Each structure stands twice: as structure tokens, then as C-alpha cells.
mmCIF file with all atom_site columns, C-alpha atoms in Angstrom:
data_model
loop_
_atom_site.group_PDB
_atom_site.id
_atom_site.type_symbol
_atom_site.label_atom_id
_atom_site.label_alt_id
_atom_site.label_comp_id
_atom_site.label_asym_id
_atom_site.label_entity_id
_atom_site.label_seq_id
_atom_site.pdbx_PDB_ins_code
_atom_site.Cartn_x
_atom_site.Cartn_y
_atom_site.Cartn_z
_atom_site.occupancy
_atom_site.B_iso_or_equiv
_atom_site.pdbx_formal_charge
_atom_site.auth_seq_id
_atom_site.auth_comp_id
_atom_site.auth_asym_id
_atom_site.auth_atom_id
_atom_site.pdbx_PDB_model_num
ATOM 1   C CA . MET A 1 1   ? 0.077   -0.020  -0.086  1.00 75.00 ? 1   MET A CA 1
ATOM 2   C CA . PRO A 1 2   ? 1.117   3.545   -0.757  1.00 86.00 ? 2   PRO A CA 1
ATOM 3   C CA . TRP A 1 3   ? 2.531   5.936   2.162   1.00 92.00 ? 3   TRP A CA 1
ATOM 4   C CA . ILE A 1 4   ? -0.776  7.912   2.171   1.00 93.00 ? 4   ILE A CA 1
ATOM 5   C CA . LYS A 1 5   ? -4.189  6.892   3.510   1.00 92.00 ? 5   LYS A CA 1
ATOM 6   C CA . THR A 1 6   ? -6.423  5.250   0.843   1.00 93.00 ? 6   THR A CA 1
ATOM 7   C CA . VAL A 1 7   ? -10.160 4.866   0.989   1.00 92.00 ? 7   VAL A CA 1
ATOM 8   C CA . SER A 1 8   ? -11.714 1.482   -0.211  1.00 88.00 ? 8   SER A CA 1
ATOM 9   C CA . PRO A 1 9   ? -14.680 1.307   -2.481  1.00 87.00 ? 9   PRO A CA 1
ATOM 10  C CA . GLN A 1 10  ? -16.445 -0.519  0.400   1.00 88.00 ? 10  GLN A CA 1
ATOM 11  C CA . GLU A 1 11  ? -15.913 2.448   2.618   1.00 92.00 ? 11  GLU A CA 1
ATOM 12  C CA . SER A 1 12  ? -17.014 5.192   0.171   1.00 92.00 ? 12  SER A CA 1
ATOM 13  C CA . ASP A 1 13  ? -19.738 5.375   -2.414  1.00 92.00 ? 13  ASP A CA 1
ATOM 14  C CA . GLU A 1 14  ? -17.831 8.294   -4.114  1.00 93.00 ? 14  GLU A CA 1
ATOM 15  C CA . VAL A 1 15  ? -14.680 5.975   -4.437  1.00 90.00 ? 15  VAL A CA 1
ATOM 16  C CA . ARG A 1 16  ? -16.689 3.043   -5.614  1.00 89.00 ? 16  ARG A CA 1
ATOM 17  C CA . GLU A 1 17  ? -18.568 5.279   -8.296  1.00 89.00 ? 17  GLU A CA 1
ATOM 18  C CA . ALA A 1 18  ? -15.206 6.672   -9.387  1.00 90.00 ? 18  ALA A CA 1
ATOM 19  C CA . MET A 1 19  ? -13.743 3.242   -9.851  1.00 87.00 ? 19  MET A CA 1
ATOM 20  C CA . MET A 1 20  ? -16.795 1.940   -11.618 1.00 85.00 ? 20  MET A CA 1
ATOM 21  C CA . ALA A 1 21  ? -17.051 5.179   -13.908 1.00 86.00 ? 21  ALA A CA 1
ATOM 22  C CA . GLN A 1 22  ? -13.708 4.419   -15.547 1.00 80.00 ? 22  GLN A CA 1
ATOM 23  C CA . ARG A 1 23  ? -14.204 0.721   -16.228 1.00 73.00 ? 23  ARG A CA 1
ATOM 24  C CA . PRO A 1 24  ? -16.675 0.926   -19.190 1.00 68.00 ? 24  PRO A CA 1
ATOM 25  C CA . LEU A 1 25  ? -14.089 3.036   -21.037 1.00 68.00 ? 25  LEU A CA 1
ATOM 26  C CA . TYR A 1 26  ? -11.593 0.212   -21.317 1.00 67.00 ? 26  TYR A CA 1
ATOM 27  C CA . PRO A 1 27  ? -11.810 -1.893  -24.505 1.00 61.00 ? 27  PRO A CA 1
ATOM 28  C CA . ALA A 1 28  ? -13.404 -5.117  -24.324 1.00 58.00 ? 28  ALA A CA 1
ATOM 29  C CA . ALA A 1 29  ? -10.073 -7.016  -24.030 1.00 53.00 ? 29  ALA A CA 1
ATOM 30  C CA . TYR A 1 30  ? -9.710  -5.292  -20.675 1.00 53.00 ? 30  TYR A CA 1
ATOM 31  C CA . ALA A 1 31  ? -13.020 -5.305  -18.762 1.00 47.00 ? 31  ALA A CA 1
ATOM 32  C CA . GLY A 1 32  ? -16.118 -7.361  -18.129 1.00 45.00 ? 32  GLY A CA 1
ATOM 33  C CA . SER A 1 33  ? -15.625 -10.959 -17.400 1.00 43.00 ? 33  SER A CA 1
ATOM 34  C CA . PRO A 1 34  ? -13.601 -12.265 -14.472 1.00 43.00 ? 34  PRO A CA 1
ATOM 35  C CA . GLU A 1 35  ? -11.170 -14.097 -16.672 1.00 42.00 ? 35  GLU A CA 1
ATOM 36  C CA . SER A 1 36  ? -10.599 -10.807 -18.866 1.00 43.00 ? 36  SER A CA 1
ATOM 37  C CA . ALA A 1 37  ? -9.629  -8.941  -15.700 1.00 43.00 ? 37  ALA A CA 1
ATOM 38  C CA . THR A 1 38  ? -6.445  -10.911 -15.708 1.00 43.00 ? 38  THR A CA 1
ATOM 39  C CA . ARG A 1 39  ? -5.676  -9.319  -19.019 1.00 45.00 ? 39  ARG A CA 1
ATOM 40  C CA . LEU A 1 40  ? -5.697  -5.784  -17.625 1.00 46.00 ? 40  LEU A CA 1
ATOM 41  C CA . PRO A 1 41  ? -2.276  -4.080  -17.479 1.00 50.00 ? 41  PRO A CA 1
ATOM 42  C CA . GLN A 1 42  ? -0.926  -4.587  -13.922 1.00 52.00 ? 42  GLN A CA 1
ATOM 43  C CA . ALA A 1 43  ? -0.456  -0.739  -13.827 1.00 47.00 ? 43  ALA A CA 1
ATOM 44  C CA . VAL A 1 44  ? -4.099  -0.479  -13.751 1.00 49.00 ? 44  VAL A CA 1
ATOM 45  C CA . LEU A 1 45  ? -5.314  -3.812  -12.219 1.00 52.00 ? 45  LEU A CA 1
ATOM 46  C CA . ASP A 1 46  ? -3.150  -3.320  -9.221  1.00 54.00 ? 46  ASP A CA 1
ATOM 47  C CA . GLU A 1 47  ? -5.564  -1.905  -6.612  1.00 60.00 ? 47  GLU A CA 1
ATOM 48  C CA . SER A 1 48  ? -2.776  -0.040  -5.134  1.00 83.00 ? 48  SER A CA 1
ATOM 49  C CA . ILE A 1 49  ? -2.140  2.406   -8.106  1.00 87.00 ? 49  ILE A CA 1
ATOM 50  C CA . VAL A 1 50  ? -5.920  3.072   -8.373  1.00 89.00 ? 50  VAL A CA 1
ATOM 51  C CA . ALA A 1 51  ? -6.306  3.286   -4.647  1.00 90.00 ? 51  ALA A CA 1
ATOM 52  C CA . SER A 1 52  ? -3.544  5.768   -4.363  1.00 93.00 ? 52  SER A CA 1
ATOM 53  C CA . HIS A 1 53  ? -5.907  8.278   -6.014  1.00 95.00 ? 53  HIS A CA 1
ATOM 54  C CA . SER A 1 54  ? -8.834  7.537   -3.696  1.00 94.00 ? 54  SER A CA 1
ATOM 55  C CA . LEU A 1 55  ? -8.656  10.682  -1.416  1.00 96.00 ? 55  LEU A CA 1
ATOM 56  C CA . ILE A 1 56  ? -9.536  12.545  -4.518  1.00 96.00 ? 56  ILE A CA 1
ATOM 57  C CA . PRO A 1 57  ? -12.119 10.324  -6.190  1.00 95.00 ? 57  PRO A CA 1
ATOM 58  C CA . GLU A 1 58  ? -12.795 12.616  -9.067  1.00 95.00 ? 58  GLU A CA 1
ATOM 59  C CA . ALA A 1 59  ? -9.007  12.615  -10.035 1.00 96.00 ? 59  ALA A CA 1
ATOM 60  C CA . LEU A 1 60  ? -9.114  8.743   -9.855  1.00 94.00 ? 60  LEU A CA 1
ATOM 61  C CA . LYS A 1 61  ? -12.139 8.714   -12.146 1.00 93.00 ? 61  LYS A CA 1
ATOM 62  C CA . HIS A 1 62  ? -10.684 11.061  -14.838 1.00 95.00 ? 62  HIS A CA 1
ATOM 63  C CA . ALA A 1 63  ? -6.988  9.803   -14.736 1.00 95.00 ? 63  ALA A CA 1
ATOM 64  C CA . PHE A 1 64  ? -8.004  6.093   -15.249 1.00 92.00 ? 64  PHE A CA 1
ATOM 65  C CA . SER A 1 65  ? -10.758 7.169   -17.773 1.00 93.00 ? 65  SER A CA 1
ATOM 66  C CA . THR A 1 66  ? -8.039  8.893   -19.712 1.00 94.00 ? 66  THR A CA 1
ATOM 67  C CA . PHE A 1 67  ? -6.154  5.668   -19.872 1.00 92.00 ? 67  PHE A CA 1
ATOM 68  C CA . GLY A 1 68  ? -9.064  3.935   -20.961 1.00 91.00 ? 68  GLY A CA 1
ATOM 69  C CA . VAL A 1 69  ? -9.874  6.184   -23.848 1.00 94.00 ? 69  VAL A CA 1
ATOM 70  C CA . LEU A 1 70  ? -6.235  6.160   -25.059 1.00 95.00 ? 70  LEU A CA 1
ATOM 71  C CA . MET A 1 71  ? -6.549  2.271   -25.338 1.00 91.00 ? 71  MET A CA 1
ATOM 72  C CA . ASN A 1 72  ? -9.548  2.451   -27.678 1.00 92.00 ? 72  ASN A CA 1
ATOM 73  C CA . PRO A 1 73  ? -8.894  0.251   -30.571 1.00 93.00 ? 73  PRO A CA 1
ATOM 74  C CA . ALA A 1 74  ? -10.614 2.856   -33.020 1.00 96.00 ? 74  ALA A CA 1
ATOM 75  C CA . LEU A 1 75  ? -7.492  4.941   -32.577 1.00 97.00 ? 75  LEU A CA 1
ATOM 76  C CA . PRO A 1 76  ? -4.541  4.536   -34.804 1.00 98.00 ? 76  PRO A CA 1
ATOM 77  C CA . LEU A 1 77  ? -2.208  2.604   -32.532 1.00 97.00 ? 77  LEU A CA 1
ATOM 78  C CA . SER A 1 78  ? -2.257  -1.306  -31.964 1.00 94.00 ? 78  SER A CA 1
ATOM 79  C CA . ARG A 1 79  ? -2.411  -3.187  -28.629 1.00 90.00 ? 79  ARG A CA 1
ATOM 80  C CA . ARG A 1 80  ? 1.179   -4.085  -29.164 1.00 92.00 ? 80  ARG A CA 1
ATOM 81  C CA . GLU A 1 81  ? 2.075   -0.456  -29.745 1.00 95.00 ? 81  GLU A CA 1
ATOM 82  C CA . HIS A 1 82  ? 0.236   0.611   -26.513 1.00 93.00 ? 82  HIS A CA 1
ATOM 83  C CA . GLU A 1 83  ? 2.202   -1.924  -24.570 1.00 91.00 ? 83  GLU A CA 1
ATOM 84  C CA . LEU A 1 84  ? 5.724   -1.149  -26.117 1.00 94.00 ? 84  LEU A CA 1
ATOM 85  C CA . ILE A 1 85  ? 5.103   2.553   -25.143 1.00 95.00 ? 85  ILE A CA 1
ATOM 86  C CA . ALA A 1 86  ? 4.046   1.683   -21.741 1.00 93.00 ? 86  ALA A CA 1
ATOM 87  C CA . ALA A 1 87  ? 6.909   -0.715  -21.101 1.00 92.00 ? 87  ALA A CA 1
ATOM 88  C CA . THR A 1 88  ? 9.530   1.568   -22.548 1.00 94.00 ? 88  THR A CA 1
ATOM 89  C CA . VAL A 1 89  ? 8.465   4.444   -20.451 1.00 94.00 ? 89  VAL A CA 1
ATOM 90  C CA . SER A 1 90  ? 8.200   2.460   -17.272 1.00 91.00 ? 90  SER A CA 1
ATOM 91  C CA . SER A 1 91  ? 11.648  1.050   -17.972 1.00 92.00 ? 91  SER A CA 1
ATOM 92  C CA . LEU A 1 92  ? 13.279  4.244   -18.721 1.00 94.00 ? 92  LEU A CA 1
ATOM 93  C CA . ASN A 1 93  ? 11.712  5.658   -15.424 1.00 93.00 ? 93  ASN A CA 1
ATOM 94  C CA . ALA A 1 94  ? 13.153  2.588   -13.729 1.00 85.00 ? 94  ALA A CA 1
ATOM 95  C CA . CYS A 1 95  ? 9.646   2.281   -12.221 1.00 65.00 ? 95  CYS A CA 1
ATOM 96  C CA . PHE A 1 96  ? 7.968   -0.906  -11.064 1.00 58.00 ? 96  PHE A CA 1
ATOM 97  C CA . TYR A 1 97  ? 4.828   0.208   -13.154 1.00 54.00 ? 97  TYR A CA 1
ATOM 98  C CA . MET B 2 1   ? 8.685   -2.273  -14.636 1.00 50.00 ? 1   MET B CA 1
ATOM 99  C CA . GLU B 2 2   ? 8.033   -5.771  -13.820 1.00 55.00 ? 2   GLU B CA 1
ATOM 100 C CA . SER B 2 3   ? 4.301   -5.534  -13.883 1.00 62.00 ? 3   SER B CA 1
ATOM 101 C CA . HIS B 2 4   ? 4.089   -3.835  -17.414 1.00 61.00 ? 4   HIS B CA 1
ATOM 102 C CA . ALA B 2 5   ? 6.672   -6.102  -18.911 1.00 57.00 ? 5   ALA B CA 1
ATOM 103 C CA . GLU B 2 6   ? 4.671   -8.996  -17.599 1.00 60.00 ? 6   GLU B CA 1
ATOM 104 C CA . PHE B 2 7   ? 1.656   -7.870  -19.400 1.00 60.00 ? 7   PHE B CA 1
ATOM 105 C CA . LEU B 2 8   ? 3.633   -7.174  -22.628 1.00 58.00 ? 8   LEU B CA 1
ATOM 106 C CA . ARG B 2 9   ? 4.932   -10.799 -22.429 1.00 55.00 ? 9   ARG B CA 1
ATOM 107 C CA . VAL B 2 10  ? 1.543   -12.290 -22.066 1.00 64.00 ? 10  VAL B CA 1
ATOM 108 C CA . GLU B 2 11  ? -0.083  -10.012 -24.776 1.00 62.00 ? 11  GLU B CA 1
ATOM 109 C CA . THR B 2 12  ? 2.667   -10.706 -27.444 1.00 53.00 ? 12  THR B CA 1
ATOM 110 C CA . LEU B 2 13  ? 3.869   -14.149 -26.215 1.00 46.00 ? 13  LEU B CA 1
ATOM 111 C CA . ASP B 2 14  ? 7.295   -12.696 -26.691 1.00 77.00 ? 14  ASP B CA 1
ATOM 112 C CA . SER B 2 15  ? 9.417   -12.785 -23.453 1.00 80.00 ? 15  SER B CA 1
ATOM 113 C CA . ALA B 2 16  ? 12.517  -11.908 -25.296 1.00 83.00 ? 16  ALA B CA 1
ATOM 114 C CA . LEU B 2 17  ? 10.981  -8.673  -26.338 1.00 87.00 ? 17  LEU B CA 1
ATOM 115 C CA . SER B 2 18  ? 9.791   -7.603  -22.964 1.00 85.00 ? 18  SER B CA 1
ATOM 116 C CA . GLU B 2 19  ? 12.930  -8.625  -21.341 1.00 86.00 ? 19  GLU B CA 1
ATOM 117 C CA . ALA B 2 20  ? 14.996  -6.585  -23.984 1.00 89.00 ? 20  ALA B CA 1
ATOM 118 C CA . ILE B 2 21  ? 12.816  -3.626  -23.155 1.00 90.00 ? 21  ILE B CA 1
ATOM 119 C CA . LYS B 2 22  ? 13.557  -3.904  -19.533 1.00 87.00 ? 22  LYS B CA 1
ATOM 120 C CA . ARG B 2 23  ? 17.298  -3.655  -20.324 1.00 90.00 ? 23  ARG B CA 1
ATOM 121 C CA . ASP B 2 24  ? 17.359  -1.381  -23.335 1.00 92.00 ? 24  ASP B CA 1
ATOM 122 C CA . TRP B 2 25  ? 14.543  -1.061  -25.933 1.00 93.00 ? 25  TRP B CA 1
ATOM 123 C CA . ARG B 2 26  ? 17.095  -0.530  -28.511 1.00 93.00 ? 26  ARG B CA 1
ATOM 124 C CA . THR B 2 27  ? 18.173  -4.197  -28.278 1.00 91.00 ? 27  THR B CA 1
ATOM 125 C CA . ALA B 2 28  ? 14.647  -5.654  -28.573 1.00 90.00 ? 28  ALA B CA 1
ATOM 126 C CA . PRO B 2 29  ? 14.153  -8.054  -31.273 1.00 89.00 ? 29  PRO B CA 1
ATOM 127 C CA . GLY B 2 30  ? 11.653  -7.713  -34.219 1.00 91.00 ? 30  GLY B CA 1
ATOM 128 C CA . LEU B 2 31  ? 10.657  -4.206  -33.789 1.00 94.00 ? 31  LEU B CA 1
ATOM 129 C CA . SER B 2 32  ? 9.247   -2.604  -36.974 1.00 96.00 ? 32  SER B CA 1
ATOM 130 C CA . ALA B 2 33  ? 10.422  0.699   -38.517 1.00 97.00 ? 33  ALA B CA 1
ATOM 131 C CA . ARG B 2 34  ? 7.145   2.292   -37.227 1.00 98.00 ? 34  ARG B CA 1
ATOM 132 C CA . GLU B 2 35  ? 7.784   0.931   -33.643 1.00 97.00 ? 35  GLU B CA 1
ATOM 133 C CA . LEU B 2 36  ? 11.403  2.050   -33.554 1.00 97.00 ? 36  LEU B CA 1
ATOM 134 C CA . ALA B 2 37  ? 10.313  5.589   -34.591 1.00 98.00 ? 37  ALA B CA 1
ATOM 135 C CA . ILE B 2 38  ? 7.620   5.583   -31.897 1.00 98.00 ? 38  ILE B CA 1
ATOM 136 C CA . LEU B 2 39  ? 9.975   4.365   -29.267 1.00 98.00 ? 39  LEU B CA 1
ATOM 137 C CA . THR B 2 40  ? 12.610  6.982   -30.269 1.00 98.00 ? 40  THR B CA 1
ATOM 138 C CA . TYR B 2 41  ? 10.098  9.691   -29.781 1.00 98.00 ? 41  TYR B CA 1
ATOM 139 C CA . VAL B 2 42  ? 8.951   8.126   -26.476 1.00 98.00 ? 42  VAL B CA 1
ATOM 140 C CA . GLU B 2 43  ? 12.506  7.945   -25.077 1.00 97.00 ? 43  GLU B CA 1
ATOM 141 C CA . LYS B 2 44  ? 13.211  11.585  -25.914 1.00 98.00 ? 44  LYS B CA 1
ATOM 142 C CA . LEU B 2 45  ? 10.012  12.749  -24.339 1.00 98.00 ? 45  LEU B CA 1
ATOM 143 C CA . THR B 2 46  ? 10.573  10.626  -21.213 1.00 97.00 ? 46  THR B CA 1
ATOM 144 C CA . ARG B 2 47  ? 14.249  11.650  -20.697 1.00 96.00 ? 47  ARG B CA 1
ATOM 145 C CA . HIS B 2 48  ? 14.694  15.032  -22.131 1.00 96.00 ? 48  HIS B CA 1
ATOM 146 C CA . ALA B 2 49  ? 11.203  16.573  -22.832 1.00 97.00 ? 49  ALA B CA 1
ATOM 147 C CA . TYR B 2 50  ? 12.578  20.218  -22.810 1.00 97.00 ? 50  TYR B CA 1
ATOM 148 C CA . LYS B 2 51  ? 14.665  19.205  -26.022 1.00 97.00 ? 51  LYS B CA 1
ATOM 149 C CA . MET B 2 52  ? 11.747  18.185  -28.176 1.00 98.00 ? 52  MET B CA 1
ATOM 150 C CA . VAL B 2 53  ? 11.566  20.131  -31.541 1.00 98.00 ? 53  VAL B CA 1
ATOM 151 C CA . ALA B 2 54  ? 8.976   20.098  -34.289 1.00 97.00 ? 54  ALA B CA 1
ATOM 152 C CA . GLU B 2 55  ? 11.135  17.929  -36.357 1.00 97.00 ? 55  GLU B CA 1
ATOM 153 C CA . ASP B 2 56  ? 10.878  15.048  -33.833 1.00 98.00 ? 56  ASP B CA 1
ATOM 154 C CA . LEU B 2 57  ? 7.340   14.480  -35.373 1.00 98.00 ? 57  LEU B CA 1
ATOM 155 C CA . ASP B 2 58  ? 8.620   14.138  -38.790 1.00 97.00 ? 58  ASP B CA 1
ATOM 156 C CA . ALA B 2 59  ? 9.940   10.725  -38.010 1.00 97.00 ? 59  ALA B CA 1
ATOM 157 C CA . LEU B 2 60  ? 6.498   9.694   -36.947 1.00 98.00 ? 60  LEU B CA 1
ATOM 158 C CA . ARG B 2 61  ? 4.904   11.088  -39.948 1.00 98.00 ? 61  ARG B CA 1
ATOM 159 C CA . ASP B 2 62  ? 7.425   9.312   -42.177 1.00 98.00 ? 62  ASP B CA 1
ATOM 160 C CA . VAL B 2 63  ? 6.439   5.922   -40.799 1.00 98.00 ? 63  VAL B CA 1
ATOM 161 C CA . GLY B 2 64  ? 2.844   6.764   -41.601 1.00 97.00 ? 64  GLY B CA 1
ATOM 162 C CA . LEU B 2 65  ? 1.361   8.205   -38.317 1.00 98.00 ? 65  LEU B CA 1
ATOM 163 C CA . ASP B 2 66  ? -1.242  10.921  -38.797 1.00 98.00 ? 66  ASP B CA 1
ATOM 164 C CA . ASP B 2 67  ? -1.646  13.662  -36.269 1.00 98.00 ? 67  ASP B CA 1
ATOM 165 C CA . THR B 2 68  ? -4.195  11.602  -34.314 1.00 98.00 ? 68  THR B CA 1
ATOM 166 C CA . GLY B 2 69  ? -1.630  8.847   -34.100 1.00 98.00 ? 69  GLY B CA 1
ATOM 167 C CA . ILE B 2 70  ? 1.078   11.252  -32.903 1.00 98.00 ? 70  ILE B CA 1
ATOM 168 C CA . LEU B 2 71  ? -1.196  12.694  -30.299 1.00 98.00 ? 71  LEU B CA 1
ATOM 169 C CA . GLN B 2 72  ? -1.984  9.128   -29.024 1.00 98.00 ? 72  GLN B CA 1
ATOM 170 C CA . VAL B 2 73  ? 1.768   8.119   -28.902 1.00 98.00 ? 73  VAL B CA 1
ATOM 171 C CA . ASN B 2 74  ? 2.296   11.445  -26.839 1.00 98.00 ? 74  ASN B CA 1
ATOM 172 C CA . LEU B 2 75  ? -0.679  10.910  -24.678 1.00 98.00 ? 75  LEU B CA 1
ATOM 173 C CA . ILE B 2 76  ? 0.043   7.258   -23.788 1.00 97.00 ? 76  ILE B CA 1
ATOM 174 C CA . ALA B 2 77  ? 3.766   8.031   -23.143 1.00 97.00 ? 77  ALA B CA 1
ATOM 175 C CA . SER B 2 78  ? 2.824   11.133  -20.955 1.00 98.00 ? 78  SER B CA 1
ATOM 176 C CA . TRP B 2 79  ? -0.001  9.063   -19.068 1.00 96.00 ? 79  TRP B CA 1
ATOM 177 C CA . PHE B 2 80  ? 2.676   6.445   -18.103 1.00 94.00 ? 80  PHE B CA 1
ATOM 178 C CA . ASN B 2 81  ? 5.152   9.094   -17.098 1.00 96.00 ? 81  ASN B CA 1
ATOM 179 C CA . TYR B 2 82  ? 2.409   10.415  -14.885 1.00 96.00 ? 82  TYR B CA 1
ATOM 180 C CA . ILE B 2 83  ? 1.480   7.027   -13.298 1.00 94.00 ? 83  ILE B CA 1
ATOM 181 C CA . ASN B 2 84  ? 5.173   6.286   -12.772 1.00 92.00 ? 84  ASN B CA 1
ATOM 182 C CA . ARG B 2 85  ? 5.473   9.461   -10.732 1.00 94.00 ? 85  ARG B CA 1
ATOM 183 C CA . VAL B 2 86  ? 2.388   8.857   -8.779  1.00 94.00 ? 86  VAL B CA 1
ATOM 184 C CA . ALA B 2 87  ? 3.711   5.414   -7.809  1.00 91.00 ? 87  ALA B CA 1
ATOM 185 C CA . ASP B 2 88  ? 7.200   6.622   -7.079  1.00 91.00 ? 88  ASP B CA 1
ATOM 186 C CA . GLY B 2 89  ? 6.192   9.650   -5.244  1.00 93.00 ? 89  GLY B CA 1
ATOM 187 C CA . LEU B 2 90  ? 3.537   7.971   -2.997  1.00 94.00 ? 90  LEU B CA 1
ATOM 188 C CA . GLY B 2 91  ? 5.374   4.475   -2.557  1.00 90.00 ? 91  GLY B CA 1
ATOM 189 C CA . VAL B 2 92  ? 2.919   2.480   -4.577  1.00 88.00 ? 92  VAL B CA 1
ATOM 190 C CA . GLY B 2 93  ? 4.085   -0.985  -5.220  1.00 77.00 ? 93  GLY B CA 1
ATOM 191 C CA . LYS B 2 94  ? 7.089   -0.621  -2.837  1.00 74.00 ? 94  LYS B CA 1
ATOM 192 C CA . ALA B 2 95  ? 7.759   -2.580  0.244   1.00 63.00 ? 95  ALA B CA 1
ATOM 193 C CA . GLU B 2 96  ? 6.125   -1.052  3.437   1.00 53.00 ? 96  GLU B CA 1
ATOM 194 C CA . ARG B 2 97  ? 8.552   1.005   5.262   1.00 49.00 ? 97  ARG B CA 1
ATOM 195 C CA . ALA B 2 98  ? 9.318   -1.114  8.369   1.00 37.00 ? 98  ALA B CA 1
ATOM 196 C CA . VAL B 2 99  ? 8.329   0.443   11.650  1.00 40.00 ? 99  VAL B CA 1
ATOM 197 C CA . GLY B 2 100 ? 11.289  1.801   13.524  1.00 38.00 ? 100 GLY B CA 1
ATOM 198 C CA . HIS B 2 101 ? 13.462  2.151   10.183  1.00 38.00 ? 101 HIS B CA 1
ATOM 199 C CA . ALA B 2 102 ? 14.108  5.826   9.634   1.00 42.00 ? 102 ALA B CA 1
ATOM 200 C CA . THR B 2 103 ? 14.870  5.532   6.082   1.00 41.00 ? 103 THR B CA 1
ATOM 201 C CA . MET B 2 104 ? 14.741  3.248   3.149   1.00 42.00 ? 104 MET B CA 1
ATOM 202 C CA . THR B 2 105 ? 17.672  2.684   1.015   1.00 40.00 ? 105 THR B CA 1
ATOM 203 C CA . PRO B 2 106 ? 16.736  4.375   -2.355  1.00 39.00 ? 106 PRO B CA 1
#
């Protein structure tokens, strides 16, 4: 868990709604069935990175909605290109995510 | 970087690729000219954003990206730079600091 306080979706309707609001924006490959949940990038799946935003639920909603929008298959880049960019940035930043 | 490389491996079924990206993306096998151009832009944006010039977009146009594609490259790269800083700045994904230990080794 992060070094700041977090609020779980069980504790707060606002946090739960923020978490729910961003999910439908993810492409079909990401969201929906339990087995497809395992296909989410860990950067998003990991409760901790989402939870880190939970004291400001509107920021949580918009930050992760933005990510979902950017993964839209109707846009020019392929799934492989999304992942190449993500992995390269995280690697250059020497970041776990 | 573990987690995203993990997903990349699952997605592409190419562990050599994700392992190479962890070390140095320039050594990654089987990247297309378009992918190389994208990662060249992404690296400069991530390491030296203040050095970006209009000509940096030409290499992306040369491999067939339109302005929407260029914007998408920039926004995905920028979003991951954002989320990396959230994670590092708030200790997300790091071991809990043990009680009684004043500092962690960076």
C-alpha cells in the first residue's frame, strides 16, 4: 500500500462510483468477465495504483478514464504499440509500473 | 517495470521482447520501423522533454502516423510518465517501510 491513506470502495460510495465510472471506457479486451480481468495491465489492475488516488475520487475517475480512452482500438495505435510505449516509459523511469 | 513487462509478454507471447525492453529497448528483437520511430520519440519525451522540437514529429509522420496517431503516442507516453510519478512519489508497489526504520535505501 502507498505511504498515504487510501479509501476503499467498500468504505465510500464516491470512491466506488469513481472506480466503476472509468471501467466501461476500457476496451473489451480489458473489462467485463472475471477471466478478462487478468488481461488488464498490472499498472491499472493493481488496486494499489488506483487506490493511491482515492482521497480525490474525481481525479481517480478522470485519470483512469483517460487511460481507458487512449486504449480505444478505434484509434490509430495497435495493442502491441500501446504496450511497447508503456513498457518503454516505465523501464526508462526505472519504475515498477 | 516488472508488471508492465509481464503484461507485454502475455500479450505478445514474446518474452525476449519484454526482457529486452527492460534492459534497453534498442536491443529489442523484431521491432518494425514504425515501432522504432515511436520508441525513439517516447524515449526523448521521457528523458529530455525540454529538448523536443517540431522535427521530432517528422520521423513519426515518415512511418505513416497521422496527427491523431502522434497525439495518441504522446498521450500514452505522458500518461505512463504520470502514473510512474504517482507510484514513485507515493510509494505505490514498494515494500512497506518497516516500523522503526527511519529511512529506506533508495
